[in-house]
XYZ file of N, CA and C in Angstrom:
363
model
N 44.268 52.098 83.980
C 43.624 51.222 84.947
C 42.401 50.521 84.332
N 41.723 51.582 83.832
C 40.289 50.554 82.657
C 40.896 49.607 82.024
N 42.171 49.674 81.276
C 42.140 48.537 80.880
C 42.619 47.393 81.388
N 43.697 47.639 82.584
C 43.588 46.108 83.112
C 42.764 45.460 83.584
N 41.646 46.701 83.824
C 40.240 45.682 84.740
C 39.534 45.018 83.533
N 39.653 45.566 81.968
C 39.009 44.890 81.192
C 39.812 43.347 80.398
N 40.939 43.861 80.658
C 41.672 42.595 80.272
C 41.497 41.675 81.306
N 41.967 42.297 82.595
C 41.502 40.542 83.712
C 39.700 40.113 83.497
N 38.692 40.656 83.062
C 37.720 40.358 83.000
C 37.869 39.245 81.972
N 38.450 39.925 80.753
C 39.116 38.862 79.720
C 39.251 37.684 79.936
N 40.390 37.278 80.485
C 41.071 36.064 81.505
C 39.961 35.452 82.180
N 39.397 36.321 82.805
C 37.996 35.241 83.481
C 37.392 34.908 82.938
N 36.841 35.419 81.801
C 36.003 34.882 81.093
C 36.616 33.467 80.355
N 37.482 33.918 79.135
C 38.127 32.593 78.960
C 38.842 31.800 79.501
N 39.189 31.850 80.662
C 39.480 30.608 81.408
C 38.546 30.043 82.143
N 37.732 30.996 82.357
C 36.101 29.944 82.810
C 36.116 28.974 81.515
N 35.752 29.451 80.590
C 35.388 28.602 79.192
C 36.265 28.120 78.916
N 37.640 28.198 79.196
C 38.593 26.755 78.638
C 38.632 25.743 79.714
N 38.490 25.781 81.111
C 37.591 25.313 81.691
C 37.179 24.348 81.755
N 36.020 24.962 81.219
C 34.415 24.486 81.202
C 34.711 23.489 80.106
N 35.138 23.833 78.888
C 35.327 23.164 77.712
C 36.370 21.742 78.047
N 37.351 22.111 78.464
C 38.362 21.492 78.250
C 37.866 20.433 79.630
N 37.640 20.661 80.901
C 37.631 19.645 81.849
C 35.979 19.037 82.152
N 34.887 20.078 81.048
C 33.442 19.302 81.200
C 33.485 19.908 82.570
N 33.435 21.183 83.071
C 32.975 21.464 84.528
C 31.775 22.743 84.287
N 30.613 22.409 83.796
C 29.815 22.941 83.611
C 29.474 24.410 84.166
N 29.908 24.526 85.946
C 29.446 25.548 85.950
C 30.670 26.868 85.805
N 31.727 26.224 85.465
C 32.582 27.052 85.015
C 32.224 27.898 83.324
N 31.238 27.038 82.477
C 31.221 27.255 81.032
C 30.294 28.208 81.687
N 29.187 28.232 82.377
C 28.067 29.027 82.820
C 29.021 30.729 82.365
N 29.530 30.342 83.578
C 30.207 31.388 83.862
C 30.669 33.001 82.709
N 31.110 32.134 81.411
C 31.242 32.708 80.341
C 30.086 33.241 79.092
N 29.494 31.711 79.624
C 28.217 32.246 78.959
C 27.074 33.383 79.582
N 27.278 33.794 80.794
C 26.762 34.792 81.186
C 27.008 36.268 80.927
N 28.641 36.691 81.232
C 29.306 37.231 80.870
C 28.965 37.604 79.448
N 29.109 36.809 78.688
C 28.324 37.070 76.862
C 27.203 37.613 76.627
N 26.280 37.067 77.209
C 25.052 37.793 77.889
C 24.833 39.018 78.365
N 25.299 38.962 79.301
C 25.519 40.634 80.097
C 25.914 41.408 79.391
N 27.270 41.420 78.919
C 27.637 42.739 78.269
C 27.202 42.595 76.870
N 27.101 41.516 76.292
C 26.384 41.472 75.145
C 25.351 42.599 74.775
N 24.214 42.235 75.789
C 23.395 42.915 75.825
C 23.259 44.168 75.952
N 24.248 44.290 77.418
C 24.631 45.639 77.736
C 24.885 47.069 76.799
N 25.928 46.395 75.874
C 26.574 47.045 74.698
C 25.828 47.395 73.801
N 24.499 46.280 73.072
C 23.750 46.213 72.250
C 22.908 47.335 72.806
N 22.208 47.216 73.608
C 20.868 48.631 74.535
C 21.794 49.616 74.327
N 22.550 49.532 75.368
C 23.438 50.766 75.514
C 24.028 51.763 74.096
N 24.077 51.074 73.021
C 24.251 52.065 71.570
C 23.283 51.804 71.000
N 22.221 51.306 71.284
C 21.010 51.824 70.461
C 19.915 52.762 70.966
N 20.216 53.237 72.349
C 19.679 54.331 72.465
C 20.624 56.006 72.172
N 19.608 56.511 71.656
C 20.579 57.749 71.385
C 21.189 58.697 72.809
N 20.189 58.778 73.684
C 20.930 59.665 74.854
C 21.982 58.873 75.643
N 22.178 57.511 75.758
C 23.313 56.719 76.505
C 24.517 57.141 75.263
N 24.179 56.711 74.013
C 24.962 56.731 72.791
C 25.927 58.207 72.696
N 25.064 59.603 73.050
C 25.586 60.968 73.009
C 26.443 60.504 74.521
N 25.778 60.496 75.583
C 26.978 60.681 76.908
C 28.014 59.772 76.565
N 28.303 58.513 75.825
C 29.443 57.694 75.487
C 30.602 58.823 74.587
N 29.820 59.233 73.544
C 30.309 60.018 72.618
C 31.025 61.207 73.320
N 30.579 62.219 74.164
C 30.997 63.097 75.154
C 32.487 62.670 76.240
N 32.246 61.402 76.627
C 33.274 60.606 77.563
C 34.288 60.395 76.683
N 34.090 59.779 75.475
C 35.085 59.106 74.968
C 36.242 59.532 74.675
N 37.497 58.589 75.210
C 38.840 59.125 74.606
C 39.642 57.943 73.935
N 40.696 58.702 73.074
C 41.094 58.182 72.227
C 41.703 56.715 72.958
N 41.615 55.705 72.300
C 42.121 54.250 72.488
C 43.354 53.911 71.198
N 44.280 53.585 71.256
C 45.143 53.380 70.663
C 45.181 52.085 69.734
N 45.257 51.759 68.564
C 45.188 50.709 67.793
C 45.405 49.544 68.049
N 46.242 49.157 68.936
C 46.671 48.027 69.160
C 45.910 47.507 70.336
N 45.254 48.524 70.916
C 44.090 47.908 72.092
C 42.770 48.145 71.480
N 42.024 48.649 70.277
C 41.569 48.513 69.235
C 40.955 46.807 68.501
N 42.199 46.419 68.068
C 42.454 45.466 67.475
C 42.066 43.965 68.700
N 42.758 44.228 69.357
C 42.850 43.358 70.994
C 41.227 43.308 71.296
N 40.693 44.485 71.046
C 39.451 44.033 71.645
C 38.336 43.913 70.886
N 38.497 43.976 69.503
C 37.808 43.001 68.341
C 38.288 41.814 68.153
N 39.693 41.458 68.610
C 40.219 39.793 68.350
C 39.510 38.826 69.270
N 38.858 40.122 71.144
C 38.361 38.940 71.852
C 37.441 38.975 71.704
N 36.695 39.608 70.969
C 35.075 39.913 70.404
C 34.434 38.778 69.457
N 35.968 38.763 68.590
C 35.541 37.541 67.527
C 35.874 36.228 67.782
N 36.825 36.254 69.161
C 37.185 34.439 69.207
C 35.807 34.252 70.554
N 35.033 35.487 71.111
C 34.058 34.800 71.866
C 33.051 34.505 70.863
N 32.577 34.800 69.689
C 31.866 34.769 69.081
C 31.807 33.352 68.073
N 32.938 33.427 67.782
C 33.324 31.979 67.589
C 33.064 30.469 68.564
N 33.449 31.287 69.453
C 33.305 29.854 70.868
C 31.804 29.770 71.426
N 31.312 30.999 71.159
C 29.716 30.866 71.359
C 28.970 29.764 70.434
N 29.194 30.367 69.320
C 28.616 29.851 67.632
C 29.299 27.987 67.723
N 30.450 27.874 68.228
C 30.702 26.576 68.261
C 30.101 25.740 69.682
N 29.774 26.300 70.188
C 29.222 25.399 71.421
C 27.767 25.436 71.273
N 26.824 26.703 70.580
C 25.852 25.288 69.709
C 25.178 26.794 70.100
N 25.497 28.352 71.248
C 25.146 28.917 71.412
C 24.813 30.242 70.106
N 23.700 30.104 69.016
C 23.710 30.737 68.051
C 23.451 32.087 68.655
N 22.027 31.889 69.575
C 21.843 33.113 69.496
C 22.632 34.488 70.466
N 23.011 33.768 71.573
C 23.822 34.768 72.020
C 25.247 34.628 71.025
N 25.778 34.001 69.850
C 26.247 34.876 69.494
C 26.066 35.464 68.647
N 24.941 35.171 68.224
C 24.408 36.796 67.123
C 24.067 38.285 67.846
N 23.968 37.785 68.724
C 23.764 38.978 69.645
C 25.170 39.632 70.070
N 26.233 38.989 70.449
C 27.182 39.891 70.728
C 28.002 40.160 69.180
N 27.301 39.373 68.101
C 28.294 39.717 67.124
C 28.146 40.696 66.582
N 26.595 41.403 66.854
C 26.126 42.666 66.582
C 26.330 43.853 67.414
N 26.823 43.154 68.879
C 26.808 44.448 69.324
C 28.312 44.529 69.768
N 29.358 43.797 69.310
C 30.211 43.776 68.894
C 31.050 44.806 67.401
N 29.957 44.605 66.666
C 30.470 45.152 65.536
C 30.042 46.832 65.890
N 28.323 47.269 66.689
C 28.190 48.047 66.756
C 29.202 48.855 67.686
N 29.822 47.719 68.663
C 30.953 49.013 69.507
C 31.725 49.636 68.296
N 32.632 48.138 67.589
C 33.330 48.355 66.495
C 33.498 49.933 65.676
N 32.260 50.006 65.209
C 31.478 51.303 64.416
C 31.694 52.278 65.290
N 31.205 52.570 66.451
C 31.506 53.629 67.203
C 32.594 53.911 67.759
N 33.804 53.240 68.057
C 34.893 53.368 68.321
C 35.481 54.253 67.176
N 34.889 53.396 65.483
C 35.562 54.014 64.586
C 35.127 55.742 64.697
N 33.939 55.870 65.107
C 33.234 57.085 64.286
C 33.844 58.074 65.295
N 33.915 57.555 66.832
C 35.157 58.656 67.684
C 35.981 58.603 67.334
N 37.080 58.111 66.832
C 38.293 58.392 66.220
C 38.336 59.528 65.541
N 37.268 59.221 64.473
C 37.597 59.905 63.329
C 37.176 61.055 63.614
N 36.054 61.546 64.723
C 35.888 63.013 65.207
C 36.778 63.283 66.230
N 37.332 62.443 66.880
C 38.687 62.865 67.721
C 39.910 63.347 66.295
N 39.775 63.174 65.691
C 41.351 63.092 64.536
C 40.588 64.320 64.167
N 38.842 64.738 63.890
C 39.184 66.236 63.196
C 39.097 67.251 63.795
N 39.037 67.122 65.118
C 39.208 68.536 66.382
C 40.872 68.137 66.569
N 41.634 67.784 66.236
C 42.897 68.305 66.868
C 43.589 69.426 66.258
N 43.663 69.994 67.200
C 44.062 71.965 66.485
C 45.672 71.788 65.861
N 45.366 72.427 64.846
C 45.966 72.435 63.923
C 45.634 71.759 62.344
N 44.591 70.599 62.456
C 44.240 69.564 61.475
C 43.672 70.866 60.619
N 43.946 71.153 58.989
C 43.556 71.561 58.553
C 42.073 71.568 57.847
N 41.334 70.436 57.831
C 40.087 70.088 57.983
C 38.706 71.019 59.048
């Protein structure tokens, strides 16, 4: 269920911004560019403090590669569409806290992969 609510968030977002882009309806581009903002930010605070960072770490379960991948591809084409619409700094901002989910996704994996009983590790 998380993830269809994060994929239709998806969809809203870029279809606000194709939109916005494509028909010049300004407050549709808003729309996306907020969204970038918000969780941008969100993401960025949210793993740079260490006690939000441990309860993430505690919650977290395994995500499968291909929804992995999916959600660094929409990480980097918003980052792109930010950086091309003239918006640098929000997207340096989500490109960092982008990469920082990135990193932490990896670093649960890889402590999810060495508690599974049996792993000889």
């Amino acid at each position: 269920m998380k993830r269809i609510v994060n994929f239709l968030i998806d969809v809203l977002v870029f279809g606000s911004l194709y939109i916005g882009f494509i028909y010049g309806v300004q407050g549709a581009t808003n729309i996306g560019y907020f969204a970038g903002w918000f969780f941008g930010l969100l993401n960025l605070v949210g793993l740079l403090i260490p006690s939000v960072r441990e309860k993430a770490a505690a919650d977290y379960k395994h995500q499968n590669l291909c929804w992995r991948i999916y959600d660094g591809f929409t990480d980097l084409i918003y980052v792109c569409f930010a950086v091309y619409s003239g918006w640098f700094v929000l997207g340096t901002i989500y490109a960092i806290s982008a990469g920082l989910k990135a990193h932490f996704k990896a670093e649960q994996e890889k402590n999810l992969e060495l508690h599974i009983p049996g792993n000889p590790e």
